[in-house]
């Protein structure tokens, strides 16, 4: 069983820290408790709500992780077209790893 850490804005703020401090704390905890998963829902919306300095701090921390760090960043986008609207730093982080396009189901199974 792997520990899962959420970077959803409400989860980060629920910890009683500021957004930037909370994000860095969560990522530090994920690194300390490897292997682990960091869940970042709707990165396109997340980037629109979080300051540039907070994003820069998080991207820097992700980019400076050792190659053998066992932290999996899982994030979603509403559409693949929105990937081009993300800041370049985030596109670089996401494209470093494996990306898996998922489609919404068109029918309901019984």
GROMACS .gro file of C-alpha atoms in nm, residues 4 7 25 37 56 73 102:
model
    7
    4UNK     CA    1  -0.096   0.915  -0.146
    7UNK     CA    2  -0.190   1.879  -0.382
   25UNK     CA    3   0.561   2.025   0.295
   37UNK     CA    4   0.211   0.907  -0.504
   56UNK     CA    5   0.818   2.792  -0.927
   73UNK     CA    6   0.321   1.263  -0.976
  102UNK     CA    7  -0.770   0.880  -2.104
   0.00000   0.00000   0.00000
